Coordinates of C-alpha atoms in Angstrom, one line a residue:
X1 CA -18.4 15.4 -11.7
X2 CA -21.2 13.1 -12.9
X3 CA -21.9 12.3 -16.5
X4 CA -24.9 11.2 -18.5
X5 CA -23.1 7.9 -19.2
X6 CA -22.8 7.3 -15.4
X7 CA -26.6 8.0 -15.1
X8 CA -27.3 5.5 -17.8
X9 CA -25.2 2.9 -16.1
X10 CA -26.7 3.6 -12.6
X11 CA -30.2 3.3 -13.9
X12 CA -29.4 0.0 -15.6
X13 CA -28.0 -1.2 -12.2
X14 CA -31.4 -0.5 -10.6
X15 CA -30.6 2.5 -8.5
X16 CA -33.7 4.5 -7.6
X17 CA -31.9 7.8 -7.1
X18 CA -29.5 9.4 -9.6
X19 CA -27.0 11.8 -8.1
X20 CA -25.8 14.8 -10.0
X21 CA -22.8 16.4 -8.4
X22 CA -21.1 19.7 -9.5
X23 CA -17.9 21.0 -8.0
X24 CA -16.7 24.6 -7.8
X25 CA -14.1 26.6 -6.0
X26 CA -15.0 27.8 -2.5
X27 CA -14.6 31.5 -2.6
X28 CA -15.5 32.2 1.0
X29 CA -17.4 30.3 3.7
X30 CA -20.5 32.3 4.8
X31 CA -19.8 34.1 8.0
X32 CA -23.5 33.6 9.0
X33 CA -26.3 31.2 7.9
X34 CA -29.0 33.8 8.6
X35 CA -29.5 34.6 4.9
X36 CA -29.9 30.8 4.2
X37 CA -32.6 30.5 7.0
X38 CA -34.5 33.5 5.6
X39 CA -34.9 31.6 2.3
X40 CA -35.4 28.1 3.8
X41 CA -38.5 26.0 4.2
X42 CA -39.7 25.2 7.8
X43 CA -37.7 22.0 7.4
X44 CA -33.9 22.8 7.0
X45 CA -30.6 22.0 8.5
X46 CA -26.8 22.7 8.7
X47 CA -24.3 20.2 9.9
X48 CA -20.7 21.4 10.4
X49 CA -17.6 21.1 12.4
X50 CA -16.0 23.9 14.3
X51 CA -12.9 21.7 15.2
X52 CA -11.0 21.2 12.0
X53 CA -13.7 18.9 10.4
X54 CA -13.6 18.4 6.7
X55 CA -17.2 19.0 5.6
X56 CA -20.2 21.3 6.1
X57 CA -23.6 20.2 4.8
X58 CA -26.6 22.5 4.2
X59 CA -30.1 21.6 3.2
X60 CA -32.9 24.2 2.9
X61 CA -35.9 22.2 1.7
X62 CA -37.2 18.8 2.5
X63 CA -39.1 16.6 0.0
X64 CA -40.3 14.3 2.8
X65 CA -40.4 14.5 6.6
X66 CA -40.8 11.6 9.0
X67 CA -41.7 12.2 12.6
X68 CA -42.7 9.5 15.2
X69 CA -43.4 8.9 18.8
X70 CA -43.5 5.3 20.2
X71 CA -45.0 3.0 17.6
X72 CA -46.9 5.8 15.7
X73 CA -45.4 7.9 13.0
X74 CA -46.4 10.4 10.3
X75 CA -44.8 10.9 6.9
X76 CA -45.4 14.2 5.1
X77 CA -44.4 14.3 1.5
X78 CA -44.2 17.7 -0.1
X79 CA -45.2 18.2 -3.8
X80 CA -42.4 18.9 -6.2
X81 CA -41.9 22.6 -6.2
X82 CA -41.1 22.4 -9.9
X83 CA -44.5 21.0 -10.7
X84 CA -46.5 23.6 -12.7
X85 CA -49.6 22.7 -10.7
X86 CA -48.3 22.2 -7.2
X87 CA -50.6 20.7 -4.6
X88 CA -50.4 20.6 -0.8
X89 CA -48.4 18.1 1.2
X90 CA -49.6 14.5 1.4
X91 CA -49.6 12.9 4.8
X92 CA -49.5 9.2 5.7
X93 CA -49.8 7.5 9.2
X94 CA -47.6 4.5 9.7
X95 CA -47.0 2.1 12.6
X96 CA -43.9 0.3 13.9
X97 CA -40.8 0.5 15.9
X98 CA -38.7 3.6 15.2
X99 CA -35.8 2.0 13.4
X100 CA -38.1 -0.2 11.4
X101 CA -40.1 2.8 10.3
X102 CA -37.0 4.8 9.3
X103 CA -35.6 1.8 7.4
X104 CA -38.9 1.3 5.5
X105 CA -39.0 5.0 4.7
X106 CA -35.4 5.0 3.3
X107 CA -35.1 1.6 1.7
X108 CA -36.9 2.5 -1.6
X109 CA -34.3 5.3 -2.1
X110 CA -30.9 3.9 -3.2
X111 CA -28.1 5.9 -4.8
X112 CA -24.5 5.0 -5.8
X113 CA -21.5 6.6 -4.2
X114 CA -20.1 9.2 -6.6
X115 CA -16.4 8.4 -7.2
X116 CA -14.3 11.1 -5.7
X117 CA -17.2 12.9 -4.1
X118 CA -17.9 13.9 -0.5
X119 CA -18.9 11.2 2.0
X120 CA -22.6 12.5 2.1
X121 CA -24.3 13.6 -1.1
X122 CA -27.9 13.0 -0.3
X123 CA -30.2 11.2 2.1
X124 CA -31.9 11.9 5.4
X125 CA -30.9 14.2 8.2
X126 CA -32.5 14.3 11.6
X127 CA -32.4 13.0 15.2
X128 CA -33.2 10.1 17.5
X129 CA -34.3 11.0 21.1
X130 CA -32.9 9.1 24.0
X131 CA -36.3 7.4 24.5
X132 CA -36.0 5.6 21.2
X133 CA -34.0 3.2 23.5
X134 CA -37.4 2.0 24.8
X135 CA -38.0 0.3 21.4
X136 CA -34.7 -1.6 21.9
X137 CA -34.7 -2.4 25.6
X138 CA -37.3 -3.0 28.4
X139 CA -37.3 0.1 30.5
X140 CA -39.7 1.4 33.2
X141 CA -41.9 4.5 32.6
X142 CA -41.3 6.6 35.8
X143 CA -40.0 10.0 34.8
X144 CA -42.4 12.8 33.6
X145 CA -42.6 12.9 29.8
X146 CA -43.1 16.7 29.8
X147 CA -41.6 17.4 26.3
X148 CA -44.0 15.0 24.7
X149 CA -46.9 17.0 26.1
X150 CA -45.8 19.8 23.8
X151 CA -45.7 17.5 20.8
X152 CA -41.9 16.9 20.6
X153 CA -41.4 13.6 18.7
X154 CA -39.1 10.7 19.7
X155 CA -37.4 10.9 16.2
X156 CA -37.6 13.2 13.2
X157 CA -35.9 13.1 9.8
X158 CA -36.1 15.1 6.6
X159 CA -35.2 13.6 3.2
X160 CA -33.4 15.9 0.8
X161 CA -33.3 16.3 -3.0
X162 CA -30.8 19.2 -2.9
X163 CA -27.7 19.6 -0.8
X164 CA -24.8 22.1 -0.6
X165 CA -21.5 20.6 0.6
X166 CA -18.4 22.4 1.6
X167 CA -15.1 20.5 1.5
X168 CA -12.8 22.6 3.7
X169 CA -9.8 20.4 2.9
X170 CA -10.1 21.0 -0.8
X171 CA -11.5 24.5 -0.5
X172 CA -14.4 23.4 -2.8
X173 CA -18.1 23.7 -2.7
X174 CA -20.3 21.0 -4.2
X175 CA -24.0 21.2 -5.2
X176 CA -25.8 17.9 -5.2
X177 CA -29.1 17.0 -6.8
X178 CA -30.3 13.5 -6.1
X179 CA -33.1 13.0 -8.7
X180 CA -35.6 10.1 -8.2
X181 CA -35.1 7.7 -11.1
X182 CA -38.9 7.6 -11.5
X183 CA -38.6 11.2 -12.9
X184 CA -36.4 10.0 -15.7
X185 CA -38.7 7.0 -16.3
X186 CA -41.6 9.4 -16.6
X187 CA -39.6 11.4 -19.1
X188 CA -38.9 8.1 -21.0
X189 CA -42.6 7.4 -21.4
X190 CA -43.2 11.0 -22.5
X191 CA -40.3 10.8 -24.9
X192 CA -41.4 7.5 -26.3
X193 CA -44.9 8.9 -27.0
X194 CA -43.2 11.8 -28.8
X195 CA -41.0 9.4 -30.8
X196 CA -37.8 10.4 -28.9
X197 CA -37.2 7.8 -26.2
X198 CA -33.4 8.2 -26.5
X199 CA -33.7 11.8 -25.2
X200 CA -35.5 10.8 -22.0
X201 CA -32.6 10.3 -19.6
X202 CA -30.8 13.2 -21.2
X203 CA -33.8 15.4 -20.4
X204 CA -33.8 14.4 -16.8
X205 CA -30.0 14.9 -16.6
X206 CA -30.5 18.4 -18.1
X207 CA -33.1 19.1 -15.4
X208 CA -30.5 18.2 -12.7
X209 CA -28.0 20.5 -14.4
X210 CA -30.4 23.4 -14.3
X211 CA -31.1 22.8 -10.6
X212 CA -27.4 22.6 -9.8
X213 CA -26.8 25.9 -11.6
X214 CA -29.5 27.6 -9.6
X215 CA -28.1 26.2 -6.4
X216 CA -24.6 27.5 -7.2
X217 CA -26.0 31.0 -7.9
X218 CA -27.7 30.9 -4.5
X219 CA -24.5 29.7 -2.8
X220 CA -22.6 32.7 -4.2
X221 CA -25.2 34.9 -2.4
X222 CA -24.7 33.0 0.8
X223 CA -21.0 33.5 0.6
X224 CA -21.5 37.2 0.8
X225 CA -23.5 36.9 4.0
X226 CA -21.6 38.6 6.9
X227 CA -22.4 38.3 10.6
X228 CA -24.7 41.0 11.7
X229 CA -22.3 42.0 14.5
X230 CA -18.8 43.5 13.7
X231 CA -15.8 41.8 15.1
X232 CA -15.2 44.4 17.9
X233 CA -18.8 44.0 19.1
X234 CA -18.7 40.2 19.0
X235 CA -15.6 40.2 21.2
X236 CA -17.2 42.7 23.6
X237 CA -20.4 40.7 23.9
X238 CA -18.6 37.4 24.4
X239 CA -16.3 38.9 27.1
X240 CA -19.3 40.5 28.8
X241 CA -21.0 37.1 28.9
X242 CA -18.0 35.5 30.5
X243 CA -17.8 38.2 33.1
X244 CA -21.6 38.0 33.8
X245 CA -21.5 34.2 34.1
X246 CA -18.3 34.1 36.2
X247 CA -19.1 32.4 39.5
X248 CA -22.7 31.8 38.5
X249 CA -24.2 28.4 38.3
X250 CA -26.6 29.2 35.5
X251 CA -27.9 31.7 32.9
X252 CA -30.4 34.1 34.3
X253 CA -33.9 32.7 34.7
X254 CA -33.3 29.1 33.8
X255 CA -35.2 26.7 36.1
X256 CA -33.6 23.3 36.8
X257 CA -35.4 20.0 36.9
X258 CA -33.2 18.9 39.8
X259 CA -32.7 21.1 42.9
X260 CA -29.1 20.9 44.1
X261 CA -29.9 18.8 47.2
X262 CA -32.1 16.4 45.2
X263 CA -29.3 15.9 42.6
X264 CA -26.7 15.3 45.3
X265 CA -29.1 12.8 47.0
X266 CA -29.5 11.0 43.6
X267 CA -25.7 10.8 43.4
X268 CA -25.6 9.1 46.8
X269 CA -28.3 6.7 45.6
X270 CA -26.2 5.8 42.6
X271 CA -23.3 5.1 44.9
X272 CA -25.5 2.7 46.9
X273 CA -26.3 0.9 43.6
X274 CA -22.6 0.7 42.9
X275 CA -21.8 -0.7 46.4
X276 CA -24.5 -3.3 45.9
X277 CA -22.9 -4.5 42.7
X278 CA -25.8 -3.4 40.4
X279 CA -23.6 -1.1 38.3
X280 CA -20.1 0.3 37.9
X281 CA -20.9 3.9 36.8
X282 CA -24.0 6.0 35.9
X283 CA -24.4 9.2 34.0
X284 CA -26.8 11.4 35.9
X285 CA -28.1 14.6 34.3
X286 CA -30.2 17.7 35.0
X287 CA -32.2 19.8 32.6
X288 CA -33.1 23.5 32.8
X289 CA -35.4 25.6 30.8
X290 CA -36.9 29.0 30.2
X291 CA -38.5 31.2 27.6
X292 CA -35.9 32.5 25.1
X293 CA -35.5 36.1 24.0
X294 CA -33.6 35.2 20.8
X295 CA -34.3 32.9 18.0
X296 CA -32.7 29.4 17.7
X297 CA -30.9 30.7 14.6
X298 CA -29.4 33.5 16.5
X299 CA -28.3 31.3 19.3
X300 CA -26.7 28.9 16.8
X301 CA -24.7 31.8 15.3
X302 CA -23.3 32.6 18.7
X303 CA -22.6 28.9 19.5
X304 CA -20.4 28.8 16.4
X305 CA -18.5 31.7 17.8
X306 CA -18.1 30.9 21.5
X307 CA -18.1 27.1 21.4
X308 CA -16.9 25.6 18.1
X309 CA -17.2 21.8 18.3
X310 CA -16.6 18.8 16.1
X311 CA -20.3 17.8 15.6
X312 CA -22.2 21.1 15.4
X313 CA -25.6 21.6 13.7
X314 CA -29.0 23.2 13.6
X315 CA -32.0 21.2 12.8
X316 CA -35.1 23.3 11.9
X317 CA -38.5 21.6 12.0
X318 CA -41.7 23.5 11.9
X319 CA -42.6 22.5 15.5
X320 CA -39.2 22.6 17.2
X321 CA -35.5 23.2 16.6
X322 CA -32.2 21.6 17.9
X323 CA -29.1 23.8 18.3
X324 CA -26.2 21.5 18.9
X325 CA -22.5 22.1 19.8
X326 CA -21.8 18.5 20.5
X327 CA -18.2 17.3 20.8
X328 CA -19.0 13.6 20.6
X329 CA -19.5 11.1 17.8
X330 CA -21.8 8.2 18.5
X331 CA -21.0 6.1 15.4
X332 CA -19.9 6.5 11.8
X333 CA -20.3 3.9 9.1
X334 CA -18.5 4.6 5.9
X335 CA -18.1 2.0 3.2
X336 CA -18.1 -0.8 5.7
X337 CA -15.8 0.8 8.3
X338 CA -17.2 1.6 11.7
X339 CA -15.8 4.3 14.1
X340 CA -16.9 5.6 17.5
X341 CA -15.2 8.3 19.6
X342 CA -16.2 7.9 23.3
X343 CA -15.7 10.9 25.7
X344 CA -15.4 10.2 29.4
X345 CA -13.4 12.3 32.0
X346 CA -13.8 16.0 32.4
X347 CA -12.0 19.0 33.9
X348 CA -12.9 22.7 33.6
X349 CA -10.6 24.9 31.5
X350 CA -8.0 27.0 33.4
X351 CA -8.1 30.7 33.5
X352 CA -4.4 31.0 32.5
X353 CA -2.2 28.7 30.3
X354 CA -0.4 27.5 33.4
X355 CA -3.6 26.6 35.2
X356 CA -5.0 25.0 32.0
X357 CA -1.9 22.8 31.8
X358 CA -2.3 21.8 35.5
X359 CA -5.9 20.9 34.9
X360 CA -4.9 18.7 31.9
X361 CA -2.2 17.0 34.0
X362 CA -4.7 16.4 36.8
X363 CA -7.2 14.9 34.3
X364 CA -4.6 12.7 32.6
X365 CA -3.3 11.5 36.0
X366 CA -6.6 10.9 37.7
X367 CA -7.1 7.2 38.6
X368 CA -10.9 7.8 38.9
X369 CA -11.1 9.4 35.4
X370 CA -8.9 6.9 33.7
X371 CA -10.7 3.9 35.2
X372 CA -14.1 5.3 34.2
X373 CA -12.8 6.0 30.7
X374 CA -11.3 2.5 30.2
X375 CA -14.6 1.0 31.4
X376 CA -16.6 3.0 28.9
X377 CA -14.1 2.3 26.1
X378 CA -14.6 -1.4 26.8
X379 CA -18.4 -0.9 26.7
X380 CA -18.0 0.8 23.3
X381 CA -15.9 -2.1 22.1
X382 CA -18.6 -4.5 23.2
X383 CA -21.3 -2.5 21.5
X384 CA -19.5 -2.3 18.2
X385 CA -18.6 -6.0 18.6
X386 CA -22.3 -6.8 18.2
X387 CA -22.3 -5.7 14.6
X388 CA -18.6 -6.0 13.7
X389 CA -16.7 -8.6 11.7
X390 CA -15.0 -11.1 14.1
X391 CA -11.7 -9.8 15.4
X392 CA -11.9 -6.4 13.8
X393 CA -12.6 -4.2 16.8
X394 CA -9.5 -2.2 17.8
X395 CA -8.6 1.1 19.7
X396 CA -6.1 3.1 17.6
X397 CA -6.3 6.1 19.9
X398 CA -6.6 6.0 23.7
X399 CA -7.2 8.8 26.2
X400 CA -6.3 11.9 24.2
X401 CA -7.1 15.2 25.9
X402 CA -9.4 17.5 23.8
X403 CA -10.1 21.1 24.8
X404 CA -13.3 23.0 24.4
X405 CA -14.4 26.5 25.4
X406 CA -15.2 25.7 29.0
X407 CA -14.1 22.1 29.7
X408 CA -11.5 19.5 28.5
X409 CA -12.2 15.8 28.1
X410 CA -10.4 12.4 27.8
X411 CA -11.2 11.0 24.3
X412 CA -10.6 7.7 22.6
X413 CA -11.2 6.2 19.1
X414 CA -12.7 2.7 18.6
X415 CA -12.9 1.2 15.1
X416 CA -14.1 -2.0 13.4
X417 CA -15.3 -3.6 10.2
X418 CA -19.0 -4.1 9.6
X419 CA -20.0 -7.7 9.6
X420 CA -21.5 -9.2 6.4
X421 CA -25.2 -8.8 6.1
X422 CA -25.4 -6.0 8.7
X423 CA -26.8 -2.5 7.9
X424 CA -26.7 1.0 9.3
X425 CA -29.9 0.2 11.2
X426 CA -28.3 -2.8 12.8
X427 CA -25.4 -0.6 13.9
X428 CA -27.8 1.9 15.5
X429 CA -29.6 -0.8 17.3
X430 CA -26.3 -2.2 18.6
X431 CA -24.8 1.1 19.9
X432 CA -27.8 3.3 20.8
X433 CA -27.8 5.2 23.1
X434 CA -24.1 5.8 23.7
X435 CA -22.6 4.1 26.8
X436 CA -20.7 7.3 27.8
X437 CA -24.0 9.0 28.6
X438 CA -25.8 6.0 30.3
X439 CA -23.1 4.0 32.2
X440 CA -22.2 0.4 32.6
X441 CA -23.8 -2.0 32.3
X442 CA -25.9 -0.1 29.9
X443 CA -29.5 -1.5 30.4
X444 CA -29.3 -1.5 34.2
X445 CA -28.0 2.1 34.2
X446 CA -30.9 3.2 31.9
X447 CA -33.4 1.7 34.4
X448 CA -31.8 3.6 37.3
X449 CA -31.7 6.8 35.2
X450 CA -35.4 6.5 34.7
X451 CA -35.9 6.0 38.5
X452 CA -33.7 9.0 39.6
X453 CA -34.1 11.7 36.9
X454 CA -37.4 13.6 37.4
X455 CA -38.1 14.2 33.6
X456 CA -37.4 12.1 30.5
X457 CA -34.4 13.1 28.6
X458 CA -36.0 13.7 25.2
X459 CA -33.4 14.5 22.5
X460 CA -30.6 14.9 25.1
X461 CA -28.1 12.0 24.8
X462 CA -29.9 10.8 21.7
X463 CA -28.3 11.2 18.3
X464 CA -28.3 13.7 15.5
X465 CA -26.8 13.4 12.0
X466 CA -27.3 11.8 8.6
X467 CA -28.1 8.5 6.9
X468 CA -27.4 8.5 3.1
X469 CA -28.9 6.7 0.2
X470 CA -26.1 4.2 0.1
X471 CA -26.4 3.0 3.7
X472 CA -23.6 5.1 5.2
X473 CA -24.2 7.3 8.2
X474 CA -22.7 9.6 10.8
X475 CA -24.5 10.3 14.1
X476 CA -23.3 12.5 17.0
X477 CA -24.4 12.3 20.7
X478 CA -26.8 15.1 21.5
X479 CA -25.0 16.9 24.3
X480 CA -24.2 20.6 24.6
X481 CA -27.5 21.1 22.8
X482 CA -30.4 23.5 23.1
X483 CA -33.8 22.0 22.4
X484 CA -36.3 24.8 21.4
X485 CA -40.1 24.1 21.5
X486 CA -42.7 26.8 21.4
X487 CA -40.1 29.4 22.2
X488 CA -38.8 27.6 25.3
X489 CA -35.2 26.5 25.4
X490 CA -34.2 23.3 27.2
X491 CA -30.6 22.5 27.9
X492 CA -29.3 19.5 29.8
X493 CA -25.9 18.2 31.0
X494 CA -24.7 15.4 33.2
X495 CA -21.8 13.8 35.0
X496 CA -20.5 10.3 35.3
X497 CA -21.0 9.0 38.9
X498 CA -18.7 6.4 40.3
X499 CA -18.1 5.0 43.8
X500 CA -15.8 7.8 45.0
X501 CA -17.7 10.7 43.3
X502 CA -18.2 13.9 45.3
X503 CA -21.9 14.8 45.0
X504 CA -21.3 18.6 45.0
X505 CA -18.5 18.3 42.5
X506 CA -20.7 16.2 40.1
X507 CA -23.4 18.8 40.5
X508 CA -21.0 21.6 39.6
X509 CA -19.6 19.6 36.6
X510 CA -23.1 19.3 35.2
X511 CA -23.4 23.0 35.3
X512 CA -20.0 23.6 33.8
X513 CA -20.8 21.4 30.9
X514 CA -23.9 23.5 30.2
X515 CA -22.1 26.8 30.3
X516 CA -21.2 26.7 26.6
X517 CA -24.9 26.6 25.7
X518 CA -25.8 29.1 28.3
X519 CA -23.1 31.5 27.1
X520 CA -24.4 31.3 23.5
X521 CA -28.0 32.0 24.8
X522 CA -26.8 35.0 26.8
X523 CA -24.8 36.4 23.8
X524 CA -27.7 35.9 21.4
X525 CA -30.2 37.5 23.7
X526 CA -27.9 40.5 24.4
X527 CA -27.3 41.0 20.7
X528 CA -31.0 40.6 19.9
X529 CA -31.9 43.2 22.5
X530 CA -29.5 45.6 21.0
X531 CA -30.7 45.0 17.5
X532 CA -34.4 44.8 18.5
X533 CA -34.6 41.5 16.6
X534 CA -35.6 38.6 18.8
X535 CA -37.9 37.0 16.4
X536 CA -37.2 33.8 14.4
X537 CA -36.0 34.0 10.9

């Protein structure tokens, strides 16, 4: 899809990355990513949609990794694996606010959009923890920062040279190689010394072609990868998990950060703040954790099976992993167009089609849920308005019901045009963290969350996704996500508290929202016990 003539033009235009994109027919989507993980570096990812999304993105080797906490960060650059004399990774300490550090790390790398290509062909993939908000707003430090004690960063991104992309709409697979233009310039110097300067860019282009060919051969191997459990056994394990968890508030052995009475008392405290006029609504959450008996990769395979969601993904870093089945988009920026999709309003799924319909009608007709939803849509409109072109913010879709494995939600779509002179980093600063998981007004609710929740949120209600070399991005909201650190899994869920909330019902809603993650953990551990394979891949 990309030609040497395009490379010549792009280099003359000053781009520092030259994308090579090759398209082929998708023969079969891999049933499992376990083969890919077995060949991956410690820094790898998959981002995909289990709810009719168009693209799947897979990256198995980072060329650079950025991790930071507070104002301190570390960049690890890995030597080119094609270098005949490879050396160890180079590390550099940097200082600054998180978004400033990420911007500085990404700014030297600029690539053009490939005409007709997928929306993301190369860039950085990673996450921002909820506590990145401390660099954007003044917040107290009251809750225990327990995850930081184990070394979990506030943000972490990996930059990729190679990317596999599945276009489900076109039934195509793309392999993308985003070559640093400096490599072609080095080839130019070598070619000039040898009396062949005209061959320099062609040599670099040929290198990209060879890499793409190897990537496509690897993909054909991935396509043959089947799930390690046959269909009959998958159905049996999933049904057994549902029976086991029926009527239970949790997966066996998980310890909650909030005891039930303490959570319900916190709900009542939120209602006091509402009565006093401090806030309109607050999202209150509880976290639970325990040692896992299955690997994050195995849990993700089961999450794909039992809770397919629009913004799924697995981020693998050496020190931790994020297993996400998120249903919610924080923000998308594509060629100057902004979109957000707030979720607010929840009911459990019915056990029969008739009960499911009744639950949907109850949700759609609830004055409480509708008022809460409209308030948070307005908050989203205001957040986008901080970076949008004047008069461009609009709501093309309002209060649609979307169904997931264990719950259903009210969902809306908010869109706008990016204002001139604004960038992806301005957008993140304007909307982060999402108002649907803080409350309104946002800053005051975050202050109260810090007062009432016993532990800091870490990645929960932060964002996970990608930022490309052209300034586009797509970030989810980290909910329905398992954070794994040193073999311990942490899952967290919350509920929106308003003046007429029932404390017990909000406590149960938090547990219901976590059931999808808990069910994936239960299935993965049962399968791992049967296979005798609980270790990481």
